[in-house]
């Protein structure tokens, strides 16, 4: 599915992959995020961190009437305040979706899949 926006010039279709890429890019910019996690670790048999070029795979996008609902699967850095990191992810994702794509995020759910030591 895609988000459909209609304006005076015509129609705009934004695919879920584009939304997931914007969300993944916004999430990885936050201090305290080591990387994106796989949303299906058992099926994918991955316990590691997905590389930056794969960060859209740690994002689930669902269309709803009031906007889109986003699930972001992350790996947090050890020693960071996880609640603050998650709140920052929520704010950054909502801001980036609104400013870059004109899409309203109804909810941004952050799921912490693991904690890793941040390497300097």
Tab-separated table of N, CA and C in Angstrom:
chain	number	residue	atom	x	y	z
A	1	UNK	N	0.832	-1.184	0.000
A	1	UNK	CA	0.000	0.000	0.000
A	1	UNK	C	0.875	1.246	0.000
A	2	UNK	N	0.263	2.327	-0.333
A	2	UNK	CA	0.985	3.587	-0.387
A	2	UNK	C	0.104	4.689	0.179
A	3	UNK	N	0.750	5.761	0.603
A	3	UNK	CA	0.025	6.942	1.053
A	3	UNK	C	-0.283	7.765	-0.186
A	4	UNK	N	-1.529	8.159	-0.311
A	4	UNK	CA	-1.955	8.947	-1.465
A	4	UNK	C	-2.270	10.362	-1.006
A	5	UNK	N	-1.645	11.336	-1.662
A	5	UNK	CA	-1.860	12.752	-1.358
A	5	UNK	C	-2.346	13.416	-2.643
A	6	UNK	N	-3.418	14.185	-2.513
A	6	UNK	CA	-3.951	14.883	-3.683
A	6	UNK	C	-3.870	16.385	-3.428
A	7	UNK	N	-3.324	17.118	-4.413
A	7	UNK	CA	-3.268	18.573	-4.327
A	7	UNK	C	-3.752	19.167	-5.646
A	8	UNK	N	-3.615	20.471	-5.793
A	8	UNK	CA	-4.133	21.129	-6.985
A	8	UNK	C	-3.376	20.745	-8.254
A	9	UNK	N	-2.169	20.191	-8.130
A	9	UNK	CA	-1.365	19.828	-9.294
A	9	UNK	C	-1.575	18.384	-9.739
A	10	UNK	N	-2.122	17.546	-8.865
A	10	UNK	CA	-2.321	16.142	-9.208
A	10	UNK	C	-2.221	15.254	-7.988
A	11	UNK	N	-1.907	13.998	-8.220
A	11	UNK	CA	-1.819	13.002	-7.158
A	11	UNK	C	-0.368	12.631	-6.876
A	12	UNK	N	-0.104	12.329	-5.604
A	12	UNK	CA	1.221	11.871	-5.179
A	12	UNK	C	1.030	10.555	-4.439
A	13	UNK	N	1.751	9.532	-4.849
A	13	UNK	CA	1.746	8.234	-4.166
A	13	UNK	C	3.112	8.025	-3.536
A	14	UNK	N	3.117	7.807	-2.225
A	14	UNK	CA	4.363	7.565	-1.501
A	14	UNK	C	4.312	6.134	-0.988
A	15	UNK	N	5.244	5.295	-1.416
A	15	UNK	CA	5.223	3.882	-1.035
A	15	UNK	C	5.707	3.694	0.399
A	16	UNK	N	5.368	2.539	0.946
A	16	UNK	CA	5.788	2.208	2.313
A	16	UNK	C	7.300	2.091	2.422
A	17	UNK	N	7.968	1.682	1.339
A	17	UNK	CA	9.431	1.577	1.361
A	17	UNK	C	10.078	2.947	1.539
A	18	UNK	N	9.512	3.954	0.905
A	18	UNK	CA	10.047	5.312	1.063
A	18	UNK	C	9.842	5.799	2.492
A	19	UNK	N	8.658	5.550	3.031
A	19	UNK	CA	8.376	5.953	4.408
A	19	UNK	C	9.321	5.234	5.365
A	20	UNK	N	9.538	3.932	5.148
A	20	UNK	CA	10.428	3.160	6.009
A	20	UNK	C	11.864	3.664	5.923
A	21	UNK	N	12.301	4.076	4.748
A	21	UNK	CA	13.659	4.601	4.591
A	21	UNK	C	13.820	5.922	5.331
A	22	UNK	N	12.834	6.796	5.237
A	22	UNK	CA	12.886	8.072	5.960
A	22	UNK	C	12.879	7.828	7.465
A	23	UNK	N	12.052	6.902	7.923
A	23	UNK	CA	11.988	6.577	9.355
A	23	UNK	C	13.307	5.988	9.831
A	24	UNK	N	13.869	5.050	9.074
A	24	UNK	CA	15.143	4.449	9.450
A	24	UNK	C	16.273	5.456	9.490
A	25	UNK	N	16.289	6.372	8.529
A	25	UNK	CA	17.306	7.422	8.520
A	25	UNK	C	17.178	8.350	9.711
A	26	UNK	N	15.942	8.684	10.070
A	26	UNK	CA	15.717	9.558	11.227
A	26	UNK	C	16.134	8.863	12.520
A	27	UNK	N	15.815	7.589	12.636
A	27	UNK	CA	16.119	6.864	13.871
A	27	UNK	C	17.621	6.688	14.078
A	28	UNK	N	18.364	6.412	13.016
A	28	UNK	CA	19.794	6.167	13.183
A	28	UNK	C	20.586	7.437	13.469
A	29	UNK	N	19.976	8.615	13.278
A	29	UNK	CA	20.653	9.869	13.597
A	29	UNK	C	20.647	10.167	15.099
A	30	UNK	N	19.830	9.484	15.864
A	30	UNK	CA	19.669	9.755	17.289
A	30	UNK	C	20.847	9.167	18.063
A	31	UNK	N	21.391	9.985	18.987
A	31	UNK	CA	22.459	9.488	19.852
A	31	UNK	C	21.891	8.404	20.766
A	32	UNK	N	22.612	7.321	20.900
A	32	UNK	CA	22.179	6.221	21.745
A	32	UNK	C	21.643	5.048	20.958
A	33	UNK	N	21.485	5.208	19.654
A	33	UNK	CA	21.043	4.111	18.798
A	33	UNK	C	22.273	3.493	18.155
A	34	UNK	N	22.488	2.226	18.416
A	34	UNK	CA	23.617	1.518	17.826
A	34	UNK	C	23.257	1.063	16.420
A	35	UNK	N	22.010	0.657	16.205
A	35	UNK	CA	21.576	0.223	14.891
A	35	UNK	C	20.122	-0.189	14.913
A	36	UNK	N	19.641	-0.577	13.763
A	36	UNK	CA	18.270	-1.054	13.630
A	36	UNK	C	18.276	-2.565	13.799
A	37	UNK	N	17.229	-3.085	14.427
A	37	UNK	CA	17.119	-4.521	14.649
A	37	UNK	C	16.146	-5.115	13.646
A	38	UNK	N	16.272	-6.400	13.413
A	38	UNK	CA	15.320	-7.090	12.560
A	38	UNK	C	14.010	-7.218	13.312
A	39	UNK	N	12.894	-6.981	12.627
A	39	UNK	CA	11.597	-7.058	13.284
A	39	UNK	C	11.170	-8.499	13.547
A	40	UNK	N	11.741	-9.451	12.830
A	40	UNK	CA	11.440	-10.869	13.006
A	40	UNK	C	12.735	-11.623	13.250
A	41	UNK	N	13.296	-11.482	14.437
A	41	UNK	CA	14.596	-12.097	14.704
A	41	UNK	C	14.554	-13.609	14.639
A	42	UNK	N	13.459	-14.205	15.032
A	42	UNK	CA	13.385	-15.666	15.014
A	42	UNK	C	13.368	-16.171	13.570
A	43	UNK	N	12.528	-15.553	12.737
A	43	UNK	CA	12.432	-15.988	11.340
A	43	UNK	C	13.716	-15.683	10.581
A	44	UNK	N	14.270	-14.496	10.811
A	44	UNK	CA	15.474	-14.099	10.101
A	44	UNK	C	16.729	-14.698	10.696
A	45	UNK	N	16.628	-15.244	11.905
A	45	UNK	CA	17.763	-15.825	12.611
A	45	UNK	C	18.907	-14.825	12.726
A	46	UNK	N	18.560	-13.595	13.033
A	46	UNK	CA	19.559	-12.547	13.200
A	46	UNK	C	19.525	-12.031	14.628
A	47	UNK	N	20.654	-12.012	15.261
A	47	UNK	CA	20.769	-11.365	16.556
A	47	UNK	C	21.632	-10.139	16.450
A	48	UNK	N	22.151	-9.878	15.279
A	48	UNK	CA	23.055	-8.764	15.062
A	48	UNK	C	22.334	-7.499	14.659
A	49	UNK	N	23.120	-6.531	14.343
A	49	UNK	CA	22.627	-5.231	13.951
A	49	UNK	C	22.595	-5.159	12.430
A	50	UNK	N	21.500	-4.633	11.913
A	50	UNK	CA	21.427	-4.435	10.470
A	50	UNK	C	22.264	-3.233	10.087
A	51	UNK	N	22.928	-3.314	8.988
A	51	UNK	CA	23.768	-2.208	8.529
A	51	UNK	C	22.912	-1.017	8.121
A	52	UNK	N	23.546	0.135	7.991
A	52	UNK	CA	22.819	1.358	7.674
A	52	UNK	C	22.031	1.272	6.368
A	53	UNK	N	22.541	0.536	5.383
A	53	UNK	CA	21.806	0.454	4.128
A	53	UNK	C	20.575	-0.432	4.237
A	54	UNK	N	20.422	-1.167	5.327
A	54	UNK	CA	19.272	-2.039	5.538
A	54	UNK	C	18.342	-1.542	6.629
A	55	UNK	N	18.457	-0.301	7.060
A	55	UNK	CA	17.668	0.121	8.210
A	55	UNK	C	16.178	0.163	7.953
A	56	UNK	N	15.737	0.161	6.738
A	56	UNK	CA	14.300	0.130	6.493
A	56	UNK	C	13.690	-1.229	6.860
A	57	UNK	N	14.519	-2.251	6.987
A	57	UNK	CA	14.005	-3.566	7.372
A	57	UNK	C	13.629	-3.633	8.846
A	58	UNK	N	14.047	-2.681	9.646
A	58	UNK	CA	13.664	-2.630	11.052
A	58	UNK	C	12.470	-1.730	11.285
A	59	UNK	N	11.712	-1.426	10.224
A	59	UNK	CA	10.581	-0.502	10.314
A	59	UNK	C	9.347	-1.172	9.720
A	60	UNK	N	8.218	-1.062	10.426
A	60	UNK	CA	6.933	-1.551	9.930
A	60	UNK	C	6.017	-0.341	9.772
A	61	UNK	N	5.410	-0.196	8.588
A	61	UNK	CA	4.510	0.922	8.297
A	61	UNK	C	3.111	0.374	8.064
A	62	UNK	N	2.130	0.932	8.792
A	62	UNK	CA	0.729	0.550	8.603
A	62	UNK	C	-0.096	1.806	8.329
A	63	UNK	N	-0.970	1.750	7.325
A	63	UNK	CA	-1.848	2.872	7.020
A	63	UNK	C	-3.085	2.802	7.898
A	64	UNK	N	-3.453	3.954	8.454
A	64	UNK	CA	-4.679	4.069	9.228
A	64	UNK	C	-5.410	5.317	8.774
A	65	UNK	N	-6.631	5.504	9.247
A	65	UNK	CA	-7.449	6.614	8.776
A	65	UNK	C	-6.837	7.979	9.105
A	66	UNK	N	-6.309	8.146	10.297
A	66	UNK	CA	-5.785	9.446	10.719
A	66	UNK	C	-4.345	9.683	10.283
A	67	UNK	N	-3.701	8.706	9.736
A	67	UNK	CA	-2.305	8.823	9.325
A	67	UNK	C	-1.683	7.444	9.266
A	68	UNK	N	-0.377	7.392	9.433
A	68	UNK	CA	0.311	6.106	9.413
A	68	UNK	C	0.762	5.751	10.821
A	69	UNK	N	0.802	4.463	11.093
A	69	UNK	CA	1.339	3.951	12.357
A	69	UNK	C	2.680	3.307	12.038
A	70	UNK	N	3.688	3.651	12.810
A	70	UNK	CA	5.055	3.212	12.563
A	70	UNK	C	5.544	2.387	13.748
A	71	UNK	N	6.173	1.255	13.469
A	71	UNK	CA	6.887	0.471	14.475
A	71	UNK	C	8.362	0.509	14.109
A	72	UNK	N	9.203	0.924	15.054
A	72	UNK	CA	10.642	1.028	14.825
A	72	UNK	C	11.341	0.069	15.790
A	73	UNK	N	12.104	-0.862	15.238
A	73	UNK	CA	12.844	-1.841	16.040
A	73	UNK	C	14.304	-1.400	16.102
A	74	UNK	N	14.796	-1.129	17.324
A	74	UNK	CA	16.142	-0.573	17.479
A	74	UNK	C	16.981	-1.408	18.423
A	75	UNK	N	18.284	-1.145	18.377
A	75	UNK	CA	19.229	-1.639	19.372
A	75	UNK	C	19.840	-0.408	20.020
A	76	UNK	N	19.659	-0.294	21.323
A	76	UNK	CA	20.110	0.885	22.056
A	76	UNK	C	21.537	0.683	22.555
A	77	UNK	N	22.198	1.800	22.798
A	77	UNK	CA	23.553	1.767	23.316
A	77	UNK	C	23.568	1.585	24.825
A	78	UNK	N	24.503	0.785	25.303
A	78	UNK	CA	24.635	0.552	26.731
A	78	UNK	C	25.045	1.850	27.426
A	79	UNK	N	24.401	2.140	28.537
A	79	UNK	CA	24.736	3.328	29.308
A	79	UNK	C	23.890	4.541	28.967
A	80	UNK	N	23.027	4.426	27.977
A	80	UNK	CA	22.137	5.534	27.640
A	80	UNK	C	20.798	5.329	28.335
A	81	UNK	N	20.082	6.420	28.539
A	81	UNK	CA	18.754	6.331	29.134
A	81	UNK	C	17.778	5.939	28.028
A	82	UNK	N	17.320	4.712	28.080
A	82	UNK	CA	16.543	4.136	26.990
A	82	UNK	C	15.236	4.897	26.775
A	83	UNK	N	14.596	5.346	27.835
A	83	UNK	CA	13.339	6.072	27.666
A	83	UNK	C	13.551	7.385	26.907
A	84	UNK	N	14.659	8.063	27.158
A	84	UNK	CA	14.962	9.307	26.435
A	84	UNK	C	15.313	9.039	24.983
A	85	UNK	N	16.053	7.982	24.737
A	85	UNK	CA	16.400	7.616	23.369
A	85	UNK	C	15.124	7.325	22.580
A	86	UNK	N	14.209	6.579	23.165
A	86	UNK	CA	12.952	6.237	22.490
A	86	UNK	C	12.100	7.472	22.244
A	87	UNK	N	12.032	8.379	23.208
A	87	UNK	CA	11.266	9.610	23.036
A	87	UNK	C	11.858	10.459	21.915
A	88	UNK	N	13.194	10.531	21.866
A	88	UNK	CA	13.862	11.273	20.792
A	88	UNK	C	13.580	10.655	19.421
A	89	UNK	N	13.548	9.330	19.355
A	89	UNK	CA	13.225	8.653	18.097
A	89	UNK	C	11.805	9.016	17.666
A	90	UNK	N	10.864	8.977	18.595
A	90	UNK	CA	9.478	9.300	18.267
A	90	UNK	C	9.357	10.723	17.721
A	91	UNK	N	9.984	11.674	18.386
A	91	UNK	CA	9.899	13.072	17.955
A	91	UNK	C	10.553	13.274	16.583
A	92	UNK	N	11.737	12.696	16.397
A	92	UNK	CA	12.468	12.873	15.141
A	92	UNK	C	11.722	12.231	13.967
A	93	UNK	N	11.151	11.054	14.190
A	93	UNK	CA	10.420	10.365	13.126
A	93	UNK	C	9.187	11.170	12.735
A	94	UNK	N	8.427	11.647	13.722
A	94	UNK	CA	7.236	12.443	13.412
A	94	UNK	C	7.606	13.720	12.673
A	95	UNK	N	8.670	14.373	13.104
A	95	UNK	CA	9.094	15.606	12.449
A	95	UNK	C	9.536	15.352	11.012
A	96	UNK	N	10.377	14.333	10.798
A	96	UNK	CA	10.883	14.044	9.450
A	96	UNK	C	9.769	13.620	8.490
A	97	UNK	N	8.826	12.824	8.962
A	97	UNK	CA	7.720	12.426	8.093
A	97	UNK	C	6.881	13.636	7.686
A	98	UNK	N	6.636	14.540	8.637
A	98	UNK	CA	5.847	15.724	8.328
A	98	UNK	C	6.569	16.689	7.412
A	99	UNK	N	7.852	16.913	7.675
A	99	UNK	CA	8.579	17.914	6.894
A	99	UNK	C	9.036	17.397	5.527
A	100	UNK	N	9.453	16.140	5.438
A	100	UNK	CA	9.960	15.607	4.169
A	100	UNK	C	8.858	15.109	3.248
A	101	UNK	N	7.858	14.421	3.822
A	101	UNK	CA	6.864	13.761	2.989
A	101	UNK	C	5.462	14.347	3.122
A	102	UNK	N	5.227	15.173	4.143
A	102	UNK	CA	3.880	15.695	4.362
A	102	UNK	C	2.924	14.642	4.878
A	103	UNK	N	3.458	13.616	5.534
A	103	UNK	CA	2.664	12.511	6.062
A	103	UNK	C	2.546	12.675	7.580
A	104	UNK	N	1.346	12.477	8.099
A	104	UNK	CA	1.123	12.573	9.542
A	104	UNK	C	1.292	11.194	10.167
A	105	UNK	N	2.143	11.123	11.168
A	105	UNK	CA	2.338	9.866	11.889
A	105	UNK	C	1.381	9.840	13.077
A	106	UNK	N	0.416	8.950	13.027
A	106	UNK	CA	-0.543	8.826	14.127
A	106	UNK	C	0.143	8.306	15.378
A	107	UNK	N	0.985	7.292	15.199
A	107	UNK	CA	1.728	6.741	16.331
A	107	UNK	C	3.089	6.251	15.855
A	108	UNK	N	4.068	6.378	16.740
A	108	UNK	CA	5.407	5.858	16.492
A	108	UNK	C	5.752	4.975	17.688
A	109	UNK	N	5.762	3.682	17.473
A	109	UNK	CA	6.065	2.712	18.516
A	109	UNK	C	7.512	2.287	18.386
A	110	UNK	N	8.283	2.454	19.458
A	110	UNK	CA	9.699	2.086	19.447
A	110	UNK	C	9.856	0.808	20.262
A	111	UNK	N	10.395	-0.211	19.636
A	111	UNK	CA	10.611	-1.497	20.286
A	111	UNK	C	12.113	-1.713	20.388
A	112	UNK	N	12.612	-1.798	21.616
A	112	UNK	CA	14.040	-2.013	21.846
A	112	UNK	C	14.282	-3.513	21.852
A	113	UNK	N	15.027	-4.006	20.859
A	113	UNK	CA	15.299	-5.433	20.714
A	113	UNK	C	16.554	-5.875	21.455
A	114	UNK	N	17.404	-4.908	21.814
A	114	UNK	CA	18.622	-5.288	22.496
A	114	UNK	C	19.417	-4.067	22.912
A	115	UNK	N	20.477	-4.323	23.671
A	115	UNK	CA	21.388	-3.271	24.138
A	115	UNK	C	22.801	-3.727	23.809
A	116	UNK	N	23.564	-2.827	23.203
A	116	UNK	CA	24.952	-3.125	22.843
A	116	UNK	C	25.866	-2.032	23.370
A	117	UNK	N	27.112	-2.371	23.559
A	117	UNK	CA	28.112	-1.405	23.984
A	117	UNK	C	28.438	-0.502	22.782
A	118	UNK	N	28.434	0.812	23.025
A	118	UNK	CA	28.759	1.769	21.971
A	118	UNK	C	30.271	1.796	21.818
A	119	UNK	N	30.753	1.510	20.598
A	119	UNK	CA	32.178	1.523	20.338
A	119	UNK	C	32.599	2.907	19.894
A	120	UNK	N	33.688	3.403	20.425
A	120	UNK	CA	34.160	4.749	20.062
A	120	UNK	C	35.013	4.726	18.837
